[in-house]
Each structure stands twice: as C-alpha cells, then as structure tokens.
Amino acid sequence: MSPSLPSSPLARPASWARAGAGLLLVALVVVAAGCGGTRRVAPPTALPEAFPNHTIDQIHAQIAQAADTLTGFSARARLSINSPAQKGSFSSSIQHRRADSLYMSLSPGLGIEAARALITPDSFFVYDRINSRVIYGDFALVTAFFPISGEDLFQNMLGLVQPPRDPTWALTNDSTYYYLRAPDGTERYTIDPALWRVVRYEQRRPDGTLLEDRAYLEFDQFEGLFLPRRLVLRRPEDASTASIYYRDVNLNPRSYRFALDVRSSATWIPAETLQESGD
C-alpha cells in the first residue's frame, strides 16, 4: 500500500466503542482505495519488450512517474464492509488534497448523511451525526490501525502504490507479473508490467500467517492514467473484509471543502478515552 510500510506485523489499537469503531473503520477503508473514470476503457495487456529483465529501480521508476502531476482529487464511491464492529454498505463523497487533508461524507442510503470524517497529517475526526458526537485523536491512532504517512495515504487513495526502494527485495516473475518480496517474507507486491501498477499487496507474520491482503481491480483510464476502480481489503485475524468501488472521480480539482460543520450541541470524545474504557 505504501512506499514505506513497516515490515513488522500491523499493530492494533485497543477496542473502540462499537459505533465509533465502525465509523472509523469505514473511513479508513478508503485509505487503500483506487479510482477510475465513468467511461470504461480496456487497460493495456501487452507486456513491455524488456519483460522480464527490468531491475527493481526500473520497476519503481515506471510506477512512480504516474503520480508526478497529481495534486488531489474528488470522487463518489460505494463502500462495503463486513467486520465484527460494522456490516453494511455506504455511499461516500470524498475529497483529498495531496499530503494534506482527506474528507469523507458517508451515507447508508435514503439521502441520510450518517457521518463525516476528516483525516489531517496530525489528527483525525469522525463526526457521528446520528448520535451527535465527534470522536477525535492524534494521527498516531490512525497509524496504529493502518501504518501510513500522508504521502502514502494519497498514493493509496489513487491506487498508485509504490514498493519501497530497497536493494534487498527479492525480484521474481512468472509469464505475466513481477513479484517483489521482502527478505523475511513479511511483505510481497504483485506488479503488472503492462500497466506498471501494483495489483496486489500482502503482509504476513514471519511464520507466514496472513495479516493483510489488498487487491487492486478493474483498471480504467482517467485523464490518461490507468487506475483501479475497485479495491478489496482483507484482514483475516480481524475477521474483516472491505471493498470500495469508485463511481466517478475528478483529478486535480480547483477547490476543496474540508469543513465538518459540527453541531454546537455535539459531544466531543477523545479516542483515548474509548480505548481506556474498552467500551
């Protein structure tokens, strides 16, 4: 998912209040998202002539160049989640400015806006409009759930995942894909050289237990870029599966709006108190 994912197993925060956990989890599902245009364009399937003889540096350079001109995006998406804390599907409007703020509005349907979420480089806020409360905390709590940085967040939102530059990675291939594997086997990237995109990411414990599996699917062309329209995220140890499907996207919009517009009567709840209480 990111160019700087740690190779150690994912940390997990203590239990959250059920509603708050569900809302935060739905918000963070989008962190691994992809996008695409409304017009379906078949992605390229022809492999480059140099395949399978590219070096790790060449592979990284091909993947990295796609995001050079992007400053942000807005989109409409459909989120689905199945976990012990939350089950259901949500419509979402999303705005994200690179290395800055990510804003989402979530609706279960019937025109009801259930929640708004804002993630900044140092904080997060989840506004539960149904129960009139705001759960907030440091970005470190987000990274405990999903270890990312601001730049990694943007790349994942657009499905432009970049493997880290590391000469110790083991590079292999089959007839279609390149595979980059960490020396200890805890991480693996599957790369489609016809697209120069990561199409799968896996994170495992040293004993091989799967911690996380992300699949980037249904690539479409938008403004000259091929990007995944659908992402499926699995965390077997948490019994959690989530997916996101982008209906439409606007790259490099001229303006953004990140205001939560919280009611004056809403209760503000530090996330740390939910962790400590174990509610």
PDB file of N, CA and C in Angstrom, residues 118-165:
ATOM      1  N   LEU A 118     -12.684  13.356   8.784  1.00  0.00           N
ATOM      2  CA  LEU A 118     -11.596  14.213   8.329  1.00  0.00           C
ATOM      3  C   LEU A 118     -10.289  13.668   8.888  1.00  0.00           C
ATOM      4  N   ILE A 119      -9.336  13.406   8.011  1.00  0.00           N
ATOM      5  CA  ILE A 119      -8.010  12.952   8.404  1.00  0.00           C
ATOM      6  C   ILE A 119      -7.004  13.986   7.917  1.00  0.00           C
ATOM      7  N   THR A 120      -6.226  14.537   8.833  1.00  0.00           N
ATOM      8  CA  THR A 120      -5.194  15.520   8.515  1.00  0.00           C
ATOM      9  C   THR A 120      -3.834  14.887   8.780  1.00  0.00           C
ATOM     10  N   PRO A 121      -2.728  15.560   8.464  1.00  0.00           N
ATOM     11  CA  PRO A 121      -1.413  14.968   8.714  1.00  0.00           C
ATOM     12  C   PRO A 121      -1.144  14.656  10.180  1.00  0.00           C
ATOM     13  N   ASP A 122      -1.862  15.287  11.127  1.00  0.00           N
ATOM     14  CA  ASP A 122      -1.580  15.017  12.537  1.00  0.00           C
ATOM     15  C   ASP A 122      -2.792  14.613  13.366  1.00  0.00           C
ATOM     16  N   SER A 123      -3.998  14.593  12.785  1.00  0.00           N
ATOM     17  CA  SER A 123      -5.203  14.312  13.579  1.00  0.00           C
ATOM     18  C   SER A 123      -6.264  13.622  12.729  1.00  0.00           C
ATOM     19  N   PHE A 124      -7.271  13.059  13.413  1.00  0.00           N
ATOM     20  CA  PHE A 124      -8.453  12.568  12.718  1.00  0.00           C
ATOM     21  C   PHE A 124      -9.693  12.948  13.521  1.00  0.00           C
ATOM     22  N   PHE A 125     -10.817  13.089  12.812  1.00  0.00           N
ATOM     23  CA  PHE A 125     -12.097  13.423  13.418  1.00  0.00           C
ATOM     24  C   PHE A 125     -13.178  12.609  12.713  1.00  0.00           C
ATOM     25  N   VAL A 126     -14.016  11.929  13.475  1.00  0.00           N
ATOM     26  CA  VAL A 126     -15.165  11.218  12.924  1.00  0.00           C
ATOM     27  C   VAL A 126     -16.416  11.795  13.561  1.00  0.00           C
ATOM     28  N   TYR A 127     -17.232  12.470  12.775  1.00  0.00           N
ATOM     29  CA  TYR A 127     -18.445  13.119  13.248  1.00  0.00           C
ATOM     30  C   TYR A 127     -19.629  12.187  13.021  1.00  0.00           C
ATOM     31  N   ASP A 128     -20.082  11.558  14.087  1.00  0.00           N
ATOM     32  CA  ASP A 128     -21.243  10.673  14.068  1.00  0.00           C
ATOM     33  C   ASP A 128     -22.484  11.562  14.171  1.00  0.00           C
ATOM     34  N   ARG A 129     -23.106  11.863  13.031  1.00  0.00           N
ATOM     35  CA  ARG A 129     -24.229  12.797  13.018  1.00  0.00           C
ATOM     36  C   ARG A 129     -25.497  12.182  13.612  1.00  0.00           C
ATOM     37  N   ILE A 130     -25.604  10.870  13.543  1.00  0.00           N
ATOM     38  CA  ILE A 130     -26.794  10.206  14.095  1.00  0.00           C
ATOM     39  C   ILE A 130     -26.838  10.352  15.610  1.00  0.00           C
ATOM     40  N   ASN A 131     -25.692  10.143  16.264  1.00  0.00           N
ATOM     41  CA  ASN A 131     -25.620  10.229  17.718  1.00  0.00           C
ATOM     42  C   ASN A 131     -25.051  11.555  18.206  1.00  0.00           C
ATOM     43  N   SER A 132     -24.826  12.485  17.285  1.00  0.00           N
ATOM     44  CA  SER A 132     -24.362  13.835  17.591  1.00  0.00           C
ATOM     45  C   SER A 132     -23.114  13.816  18.474  1.00  0.00           C
ATOM     46  N   ARG A 133     -22.061  13.199  17.981  1.00  0.00           N
ATOM     47  CA  ARG A 133     -20.804  13.163  18.715  1.00  0.00           C
ATOM     48  C   ARG A 133     -19.639  13.131  17.734  1.00  0.00           C
ATOM     49  N   VAL A 134     -18.493  13.599  18.213  1.00  0.00           N
ATOM     50  CA  VAL A 134     -17.276  13.618  17.410  1.00  0.00           C
ATOM     51  C   VAL A 134     -16.211  12.816  18.140  1.00  0.00           C
ATOM     52  N   ILE A 135     -15.694  11.795  17.497  1.00  0.00           N
ATOM     53  CA  ILE A 135     -14.568  11.028  18.025  1.00  0.00           C
ATOM     54  C   ILE A 135     -13.309  11.559  17.355  1.00  0.00           C
ATOM     55  N   TYR A 136     -12.316  11.936  18.147  1.00  0.00           N
ATOM     56  CA  TYR A 136     -11.134  12.560  17.565  1.00  0.00           C
ATOM     57  C   TYR A 136      -9.875  12.065  18.272  1.00  0.00           C
ATOM     58  N   GLY A 137      -8.744  12.244  17.609  1.00  0.00           N
ATOM     59  CA  GLY A 137      -7.483  11.831  18.201  1.00  0.00           C
ATOM     60  C   GLY A 137      -6.318  12.159  17.306  1.00  0.00           C
ATOM     61  N   ASP A 138      -5.132  11.814  17.773  1.00  0.00           N
ATOM     62  CA  ASP A 138      -3.910  12.040  17.014  1.00  0.00           C
ATOM     63  C   ASP A 138      -3.825  11.085  15.838  1.00  0.00           C
ATOM     64  N   PHE A 139      -3.114  11.509  14.805  1.00  0.00           N
ATOM     65  CA  PHE A 139      -2.923  10.659  13.632  1.00  0.00           C
ATOM     66  C   PHE A 139      -2.228   9.356  14.011  1.00  0.00           C
ATOM     67  N   ALA A 140      -1.487   9.365  15.118  1.00  0.00           N
ATOM     68  CA  ALA A 140      -0.806   8.144  15.559  1.00  0.00           C
ATOM     69  C   ALA A 140      -1.789   7.007  15.789  1.00  0.00           C
ATOM     70  N   LEU A 141      -3.021   7.337  16.218  1.00  0.00           N
ATOM     71  CA  LEU A 141      -4.022   6.292  16.410  1.00  0.00           C
ATOM     72  C   LEU A 141      -4.465   5.709  15.078  1.00  0.00           C
ATOM     73  N   VAL A 142      -4.472   6.531  14.040  1.00  0.00           N
ATOM     74  CA  VAL A 142      -4.775   6.017  12.716  1.00  0.00           C
ATOM     75  C   VAL A 142      -3.653   5.098  12.248  1.00  0.00           C
ATOM     76  N   THR A 143      -2.417   5.502  12.478  1.00  0.00           N
ATOM     77  CA  THR A 143      -1.291   4.681  12.041  1.00  0.00           C
ATOM     78  C   THR A 143      -1.200   3.376  12.823  1.00  0.00           C
ATOM     79  N   ALA A 144      -1.733   3.357  14.041  1.00  0.00           N
ATOM     80  CA  ALA A 144      -1.782   2.095  14.779  1.00  0.00           C
ATOM     81  C   ALA A 144      -2.711   1.115  14.091  1.00  0.00           C
ATOM     82  N   PHE A 145      -3.795   1.661  13.526  1.00  0.00           N
ATOM     83  CA  PHE A 145      -4.737   0.808  12.803  1.00  0.00           C
ATOM     84  C   PHE A 145      -4.227   0.492  11.413  1.00  0.00           C
ATOM     85  N   PHE A 146      -3.594   1.476  10.800  1.00  0.00           N
ATOM     86  CA  PHE A 146      -3.161   1.332   9.416  1.00  0.00           C
ATOM     87  C   PHE A 146      -1.900   2.151   9.219  1.00  0.00           C
ATOM     88  N   PRO A 147      -0.707   1.551   9.223  1.00  0.00           N
ATOM     89  CA  PRO A 147       0.555   2.292   9.266  1.00  0.00           C
ATOM     90  C   PRO A 147       0.864   3.016   7.966  1.00  0.00           C
ATOM     91  N   ILE A 148       0.589   4.310   7.926  1.00  0.00           N
ATOM     92  CA  ILE A 148       0.751   5.091   6.718  1.00  0.00           C
ATOM     93  C   ILE A 148       1.318   6.454   7.069  1.00  0.00           C
ATOM     94  N   SER A 149       1.775   7.161   6.057  1.00  0.00           N
ATOM     95  CA  SER A 149       2.124   8.573   6.187  1.00  0.00           C
ATOM     96  C   SER A 149       1.215   9.357   5.253  1.00  0.00           C
ATOM     97  N   GLY A 150       1.300  10.687   5.293  1.00  0.00           N
ATOM     98  CA  GLY A 150       0.418  11.489   4.467  1.00  0.00           C
ATOM     99  C   GLY A 150       0.571  11.209   2.985  1.00  0.00           C
ATOM    100  N   GLU A 151       1.818  11.085   2.513  1.00  0.00           N
ATOM    101  CA  GLU A 151       2.042  10.819   1.101  1.00  0.00           C
ATOM    102  C   GLU A 151       1.566   9.421   0.735  1.00  0.00           C
ATOM    103  N   ASP A 152       1.770   8.449   1.617  1.00  0.00           N
ATOM    104  CA  ASP A 152       1.298   7.096   1.357  1.00  0.00           C
ATOM    105  C   ASP A 152      -0.216   7.077   1.228  1.00  0.00           C
ATOM    106  N   LEU A 153      -0.888   7.863   2.050  1.00  0.00           N
ATOM    107  CA  LEU A 153      -2.342   7.935   2.027  1.00  0.00           C
ATOM    108  C   LEU A 153      -2.826   8.366   0.655  1.00  0.00           C
ATOM    109  N   PHE A 154      -2.237   9.388   0.090  1.00  0.00           N
ATOM    110  CA  PHE A 154      -2.645   9.881  -1.218  1.00  0.00           C
ATOM    111  C   PHE A 154      -2.419   8.822  -2.296  1.00  0.00           C
ATOM    112  N   GLN A 155      -1.273   8.178  -2.263  1.00  0.00           N
ATOM    113  CA  GLN A 155      -0.973   7.162  -3.265  1.00  0.00           C
ATOM    114  C   GLN A 155      -1.964   6.010  -3.193  1.00  0.00           C
ATOM    115  N   ASN A 156      -2.335   5.637  -1.985  1.00  0.00           N
ATOM    116  CA  ASN A 156      -3.281   4.541  -1.844  1.00  0.00           C
ATOM    117  C   ASN A 156      -4.680   4.933  -2.270  1.00  0.00           C
ATOM    118  N   MET A 157      -5.054   6.170  -2.022  1.00  0.00           N
ATOM    119  CA  MET A 157      -6.365   6.626  -2.446  1.00  0.00           C
ATOM    120  C   MET A 157      -6.522   6.557  -3.956  1.00  0.00           C
ATOM    121  N   LEU A 158      -5.432   6.715  -4.698  1.00  0.00           N
ATOM    122  CA  LEU A 158      -5.482   6.667  -6.152  1.00  0.00           C
ATOM    123  C   LEU A 158      -4.995   5.336  -6.718  1.00  0.00           C
ATOM    124  N   GLY A 159      -4.691   4.381  -5.851  1.00  0.00           N
ATOM    125  CA  GLY A 159      -4.199   3.100  -6.337  1.00  0.00           C
ATOM    126  C   GLY A 159      -2.840   3.190  -6.984  1.00  0.00           C
ATOM    127  N   LEU A 160      -2.036   4.163  -6.581  1.00  0.00           N
ATOM    128  CA  LEU A 160      -0.692   4.336  -7.133  1.00  0.00           C
ATOM    129  C   LEU A 160       0.343   3.863  -6.114  1.00  0.00           C
ATOM    130  N   VAL A 161       0.164   2.673  -5.648  1.00  0.00           N
ATOM    131  CA  VAL A 161       1.024   2.102  -4.616  1.00  0.00           C
ATOM    132  C   VAL A 161       2.436   1.919  -5.162  1.00  0.00           C
ATOM    133  N   GLN A 162       3.420   2.318  -4.362  1.00  0.00           N
ATOM    134  CA  GLN A 162       4.820   2.227  -4.785  1.00  0.00           C
ATOM    135  C   GLN A 162       5.616   1.356  -3.817  1.00  0.00           C
ATOM    136  N   PRO A 163       6.184   0.260  -4.289  1.00  0.00           N
ATOM    137  CA  PRO A 163       7.074  -0.505  -3.425  1.00  0.00           C
ATOM    138  C   PRO A 163       8.260   0.342  -2.993  1.00  0.00           C
ATOM    139  N   PRO A 164       8.771   0.118  -1.800  1.00  0.00           N
ATOM    140  CA  PRO A 164       9.930   0.899  -1.360  1.00  0.00           C
ATOM    141  C   PRO A 164      11.176   0.578  -2.176  1.00  0.00           C
ATOM    142  N   ARG A 165      12.049   1.572  -2.266  1.00  0.00           N
ATOM    143  CA  ARG A 165      13.349   1.344  -2.917  1.00  0.00           C
ATOM    144  C   ARG A 165      14.255   0.620  -1.924  1.00  0.00           C
TER     145      ARG A 165
END
